PDB file of C-alpha atoms in Angstrom:
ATOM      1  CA  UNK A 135    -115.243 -43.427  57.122  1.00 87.00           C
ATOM      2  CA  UNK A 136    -118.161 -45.188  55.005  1.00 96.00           C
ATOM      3  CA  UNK A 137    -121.168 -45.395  57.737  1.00 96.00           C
ATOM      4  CA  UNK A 138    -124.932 -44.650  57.522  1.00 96.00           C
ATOM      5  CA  UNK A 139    -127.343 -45.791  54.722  1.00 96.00           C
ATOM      6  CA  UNK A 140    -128.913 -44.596  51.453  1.00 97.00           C
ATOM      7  CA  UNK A 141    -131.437 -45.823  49.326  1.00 97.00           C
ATOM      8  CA  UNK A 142    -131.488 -45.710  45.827  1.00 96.00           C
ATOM      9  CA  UNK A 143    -132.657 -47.017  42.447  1.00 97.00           C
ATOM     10  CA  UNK A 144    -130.665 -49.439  40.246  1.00 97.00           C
ATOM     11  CA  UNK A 145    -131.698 -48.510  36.851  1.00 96.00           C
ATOM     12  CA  UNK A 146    -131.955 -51.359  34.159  1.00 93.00           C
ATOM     13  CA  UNK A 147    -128.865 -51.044  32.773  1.00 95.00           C
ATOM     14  CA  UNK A 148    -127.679 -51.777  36.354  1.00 97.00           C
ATOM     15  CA  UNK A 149    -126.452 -48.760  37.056  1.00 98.00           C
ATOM     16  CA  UNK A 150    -126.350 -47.324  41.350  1.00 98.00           C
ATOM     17  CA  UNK A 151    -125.691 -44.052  42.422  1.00 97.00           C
ATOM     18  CA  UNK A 152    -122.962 -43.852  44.883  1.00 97.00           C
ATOM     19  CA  UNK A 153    -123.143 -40.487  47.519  1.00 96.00           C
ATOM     20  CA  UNK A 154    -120.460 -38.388  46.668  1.00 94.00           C
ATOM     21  CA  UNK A 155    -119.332 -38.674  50.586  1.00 93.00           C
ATOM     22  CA  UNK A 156    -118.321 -42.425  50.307  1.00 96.00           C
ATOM     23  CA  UNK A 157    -116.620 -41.647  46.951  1.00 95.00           C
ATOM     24  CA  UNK A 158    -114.080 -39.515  48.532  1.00 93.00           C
ATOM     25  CA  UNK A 159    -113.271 -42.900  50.965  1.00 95.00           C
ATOM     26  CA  UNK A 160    -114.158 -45.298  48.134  1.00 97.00           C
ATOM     27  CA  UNK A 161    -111.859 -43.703  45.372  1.00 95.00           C
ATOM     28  CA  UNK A 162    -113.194 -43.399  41.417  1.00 95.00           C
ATOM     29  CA  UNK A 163    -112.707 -47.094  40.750  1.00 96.00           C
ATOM     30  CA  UNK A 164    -113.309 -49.577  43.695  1.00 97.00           C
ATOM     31  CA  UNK A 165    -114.173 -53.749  43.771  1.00 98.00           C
ATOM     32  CA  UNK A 166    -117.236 -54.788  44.200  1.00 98.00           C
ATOM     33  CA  UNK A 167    -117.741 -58.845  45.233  1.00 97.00           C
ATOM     34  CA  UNK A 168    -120.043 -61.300  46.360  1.00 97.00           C
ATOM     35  CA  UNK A 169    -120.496 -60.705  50.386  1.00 95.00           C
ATOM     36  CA  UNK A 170    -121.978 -62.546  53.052  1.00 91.00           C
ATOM     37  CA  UNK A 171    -126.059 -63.042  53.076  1.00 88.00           C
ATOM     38  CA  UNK A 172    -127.122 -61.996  50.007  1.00 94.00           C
ATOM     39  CA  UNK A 173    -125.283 -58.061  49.579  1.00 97.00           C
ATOM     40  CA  UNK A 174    -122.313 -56.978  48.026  1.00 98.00           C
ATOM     41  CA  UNK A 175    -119.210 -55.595  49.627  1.00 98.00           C
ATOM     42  CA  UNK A 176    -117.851 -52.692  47.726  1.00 98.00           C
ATOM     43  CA  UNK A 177    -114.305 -51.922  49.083  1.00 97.00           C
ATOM     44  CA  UNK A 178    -111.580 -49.052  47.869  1.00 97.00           C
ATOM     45  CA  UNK A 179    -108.617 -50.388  46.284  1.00 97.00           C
ATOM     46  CA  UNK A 180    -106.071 -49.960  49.182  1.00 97.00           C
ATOM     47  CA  UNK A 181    -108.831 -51.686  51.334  1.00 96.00           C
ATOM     48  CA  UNK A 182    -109.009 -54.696  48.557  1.00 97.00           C
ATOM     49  CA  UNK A 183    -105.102 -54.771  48.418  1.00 97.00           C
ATOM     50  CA  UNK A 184    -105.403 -55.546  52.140  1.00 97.00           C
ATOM     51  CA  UNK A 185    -107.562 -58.342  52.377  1.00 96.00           C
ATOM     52  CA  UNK A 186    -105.931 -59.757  49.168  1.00 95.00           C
ATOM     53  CA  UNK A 187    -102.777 -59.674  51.181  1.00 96.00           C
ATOM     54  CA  UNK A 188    -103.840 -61.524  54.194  1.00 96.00           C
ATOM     55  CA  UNK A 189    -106.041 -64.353  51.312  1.00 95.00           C
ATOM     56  CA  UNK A 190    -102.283 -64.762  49.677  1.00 94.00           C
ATOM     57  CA  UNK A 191    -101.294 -65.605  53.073  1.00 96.00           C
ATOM     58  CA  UNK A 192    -103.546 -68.419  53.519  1.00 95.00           C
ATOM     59  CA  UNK A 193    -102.158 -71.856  53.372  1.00 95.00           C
ATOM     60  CA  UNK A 194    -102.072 -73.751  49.884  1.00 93.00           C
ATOM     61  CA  UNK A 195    -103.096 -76.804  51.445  1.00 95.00           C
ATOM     62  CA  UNK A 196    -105.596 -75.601  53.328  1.00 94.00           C
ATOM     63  CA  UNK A 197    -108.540 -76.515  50.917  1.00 95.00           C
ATOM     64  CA  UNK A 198    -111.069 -74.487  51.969  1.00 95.00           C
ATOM     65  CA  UNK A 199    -109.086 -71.426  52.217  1.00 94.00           C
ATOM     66  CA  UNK A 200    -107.909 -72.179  49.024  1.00 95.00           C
ATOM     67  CA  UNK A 201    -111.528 -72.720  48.067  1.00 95.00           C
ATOM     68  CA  UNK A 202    -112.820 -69.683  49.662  1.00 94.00           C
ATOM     69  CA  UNK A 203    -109.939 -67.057  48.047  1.00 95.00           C
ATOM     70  CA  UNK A 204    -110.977 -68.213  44.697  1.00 95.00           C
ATOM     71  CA  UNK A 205    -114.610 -68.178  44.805  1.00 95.00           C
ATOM     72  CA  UNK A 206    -114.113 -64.690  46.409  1.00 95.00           C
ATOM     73  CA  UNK A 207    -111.946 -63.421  43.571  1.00 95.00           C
ATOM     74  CA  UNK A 208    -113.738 -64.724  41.102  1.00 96.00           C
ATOM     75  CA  UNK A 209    -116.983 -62.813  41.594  1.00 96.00           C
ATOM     76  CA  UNK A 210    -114.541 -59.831  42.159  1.00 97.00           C
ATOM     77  CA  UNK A 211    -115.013 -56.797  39.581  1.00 97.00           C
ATOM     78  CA  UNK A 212    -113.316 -53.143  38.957  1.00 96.00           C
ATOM     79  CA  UNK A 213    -116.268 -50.538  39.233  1.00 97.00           C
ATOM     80  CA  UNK A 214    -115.879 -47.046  37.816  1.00 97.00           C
ATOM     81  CA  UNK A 215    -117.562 -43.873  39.065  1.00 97.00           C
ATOM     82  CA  UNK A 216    -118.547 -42.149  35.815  1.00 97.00           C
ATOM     83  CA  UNK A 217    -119.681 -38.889  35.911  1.00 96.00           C
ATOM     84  CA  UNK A 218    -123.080 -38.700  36.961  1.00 96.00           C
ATOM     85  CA  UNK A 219    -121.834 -40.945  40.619  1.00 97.00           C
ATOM     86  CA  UNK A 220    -122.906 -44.035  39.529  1.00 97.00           C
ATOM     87  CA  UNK A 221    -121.083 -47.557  39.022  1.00 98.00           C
ATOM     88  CA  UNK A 222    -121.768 -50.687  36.392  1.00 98.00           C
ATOM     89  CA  UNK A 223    -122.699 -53.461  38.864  1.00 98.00           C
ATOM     90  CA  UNK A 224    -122.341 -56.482  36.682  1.00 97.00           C
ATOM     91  CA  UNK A 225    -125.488 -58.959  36.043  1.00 97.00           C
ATOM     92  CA  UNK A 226    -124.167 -61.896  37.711  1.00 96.00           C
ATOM     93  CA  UNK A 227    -123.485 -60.089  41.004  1.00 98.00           C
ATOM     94  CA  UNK A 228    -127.227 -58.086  40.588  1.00 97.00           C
ATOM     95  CA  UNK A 229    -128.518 -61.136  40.555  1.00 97.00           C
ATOM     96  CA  UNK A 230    -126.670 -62.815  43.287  1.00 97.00           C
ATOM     97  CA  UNK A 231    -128.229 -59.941  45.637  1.00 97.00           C
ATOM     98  CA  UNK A 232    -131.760 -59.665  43.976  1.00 97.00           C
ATOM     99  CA  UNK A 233    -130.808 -56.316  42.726  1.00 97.00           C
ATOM    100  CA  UNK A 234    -133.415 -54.965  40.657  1.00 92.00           C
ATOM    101  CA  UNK A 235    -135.378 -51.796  41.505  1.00 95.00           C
ATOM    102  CA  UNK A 236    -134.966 -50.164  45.012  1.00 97.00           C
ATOM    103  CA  UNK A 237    -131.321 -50.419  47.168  1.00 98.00           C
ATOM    104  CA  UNK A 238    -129.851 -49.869  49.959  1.00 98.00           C
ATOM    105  CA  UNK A 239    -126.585 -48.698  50.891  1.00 98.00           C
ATOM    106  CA  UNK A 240    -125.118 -49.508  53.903  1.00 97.00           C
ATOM    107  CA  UNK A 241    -121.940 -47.912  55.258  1.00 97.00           C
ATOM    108  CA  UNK A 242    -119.494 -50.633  57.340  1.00 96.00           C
ATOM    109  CA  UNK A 243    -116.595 -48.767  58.159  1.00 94.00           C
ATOM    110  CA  UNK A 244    -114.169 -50.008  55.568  1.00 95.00           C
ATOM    111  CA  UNK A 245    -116.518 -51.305  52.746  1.00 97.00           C
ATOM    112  CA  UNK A 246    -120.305 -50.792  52.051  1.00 98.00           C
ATOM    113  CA  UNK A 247    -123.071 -52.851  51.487  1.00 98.00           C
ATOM    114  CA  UNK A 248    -125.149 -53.132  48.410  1.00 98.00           C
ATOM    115  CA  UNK A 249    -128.975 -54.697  49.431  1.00 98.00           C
ATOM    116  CA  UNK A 250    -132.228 -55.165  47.882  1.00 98.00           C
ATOM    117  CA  UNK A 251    -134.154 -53.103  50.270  1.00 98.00           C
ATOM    118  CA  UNK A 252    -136.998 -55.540  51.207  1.00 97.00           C
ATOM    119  CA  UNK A 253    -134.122 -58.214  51.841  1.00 96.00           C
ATOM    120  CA  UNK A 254    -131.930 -55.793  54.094  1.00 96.00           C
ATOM    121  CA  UNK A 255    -135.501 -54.419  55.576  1.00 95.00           C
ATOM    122  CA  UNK A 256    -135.929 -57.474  57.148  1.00 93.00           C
ATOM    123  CA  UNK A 257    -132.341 -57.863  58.095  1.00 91.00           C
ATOM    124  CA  UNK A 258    -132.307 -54.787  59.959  1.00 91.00           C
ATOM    125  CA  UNK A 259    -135.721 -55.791  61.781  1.00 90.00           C
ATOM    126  CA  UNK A 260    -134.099 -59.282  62.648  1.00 89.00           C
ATOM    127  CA  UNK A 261    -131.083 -57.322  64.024  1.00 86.00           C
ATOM    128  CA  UNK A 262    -133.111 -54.741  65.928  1.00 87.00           C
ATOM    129  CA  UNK A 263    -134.309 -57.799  68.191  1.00 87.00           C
ATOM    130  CA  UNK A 264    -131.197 -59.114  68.855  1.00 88.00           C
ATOM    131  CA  UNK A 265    -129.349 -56.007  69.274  1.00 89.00           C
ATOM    132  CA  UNK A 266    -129.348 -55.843  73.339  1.00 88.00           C
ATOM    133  CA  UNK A 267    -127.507 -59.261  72.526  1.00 89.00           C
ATOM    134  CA  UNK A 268    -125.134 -58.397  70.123  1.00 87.00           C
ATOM    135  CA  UNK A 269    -124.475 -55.422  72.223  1.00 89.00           C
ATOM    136  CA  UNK A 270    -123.194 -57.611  75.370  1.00 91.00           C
ATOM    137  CA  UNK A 271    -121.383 -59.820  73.064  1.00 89.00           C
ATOM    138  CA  UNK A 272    -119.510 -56.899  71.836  1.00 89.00           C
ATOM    139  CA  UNK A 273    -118.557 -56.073  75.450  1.00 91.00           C
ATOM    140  CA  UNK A 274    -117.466 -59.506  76.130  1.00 90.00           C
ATOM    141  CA  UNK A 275    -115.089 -59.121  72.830  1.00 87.00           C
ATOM    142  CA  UNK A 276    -113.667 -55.821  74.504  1.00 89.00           C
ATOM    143  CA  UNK A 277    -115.419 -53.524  72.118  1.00 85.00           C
TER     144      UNK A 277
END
C-alpha cells in the first residue's frame, strides 16, 4: 500500500529517488502523468491498465471524455527504476509541477504524488483547516 510522504531532491538531470518500500507496490517500471493541481500521479502498471480500462470505456461521443482520455495519455510516460532507486521524470511533466530542487512524495493508496514541496506545503496547510470538514463529508459518503 503506497501511503506516507518523503522528501527528496530532483537532481538536474531530473532524476527522483523513489523509497525502496513503494517500489515493491510500484513495480521497476511504472507511468507517471499529469495529475490534478499541479503533482504528478505515478501509478504501477496493473494500476494504469485499470484506469485505462474504465477511459476505453468512456463514450466516443462524449467530447469531453474523449477530450480528457487523450490529454491524460498524452502526458503519460514509462519510468524505469535504475539502480540507484531513482526514475527519469521527463522535462515537460517537471515543469508542469514546478519540479526543480526539493520534492515531496506523497503516498495515495494506489498511486503517489510527485510535489514541489513549497507548493504541496501549502496544500497540506490549506487541508489541515478544512480537515474537520472533509472528515464529516467522508462520513456522509459512508467512509
Amino acid at each position: 500500500m503506497l501511503i506516507g510522504s518523503h522528501n527528496h531532491t530532483i537532481d538536474n538531470k531530473g532524476r527522483l529517488f523513489i523509497p525502496a518500500k513503494w517500489r515493491d507496490d510500484l513495480g521497476n517500471a511504472f507511468i507517471v502523468t499529469k495529475g490534478f493541481g499541479k503533482c504528478l500521479f505515478g501509478m504501477s502498471l496493473p494500476e494504469w491498465e485499470k484506469l485505462s480500462a474504465k477511459l476505453a470505456a468512456l463514450p466516443l461521443t462524449d467530447k469531453q471524455a474523449q477530450q480528457f482520455v487523450r490529454y491524460l495519455s498524452s502526458w503519460a510516460t514509462d519510468c524505469e527504476v535504475d539502480k540507484q532507486g531513482r526514475i527519469l521524470i521527463p522535462a515537460k511533466l517537471r515543469t508542469f509541477a514546478q519540479l526543480d530542487k526539493e520534492v515531496t512524495l506523497i503516498g495515495v493508496t494506489n498511486r503517489i504524488e510527485i510535489w514541489n514541496s513549497a507548493v504541496w506545503e501549502a496544500m497540506d496547510a490549506e487541508m489541515e483547516s478544512e480537515y474537520d470538514e472533509m472528515m464529516a463529508r467522508m462520513a456522509n459518503m459512508g467512509i
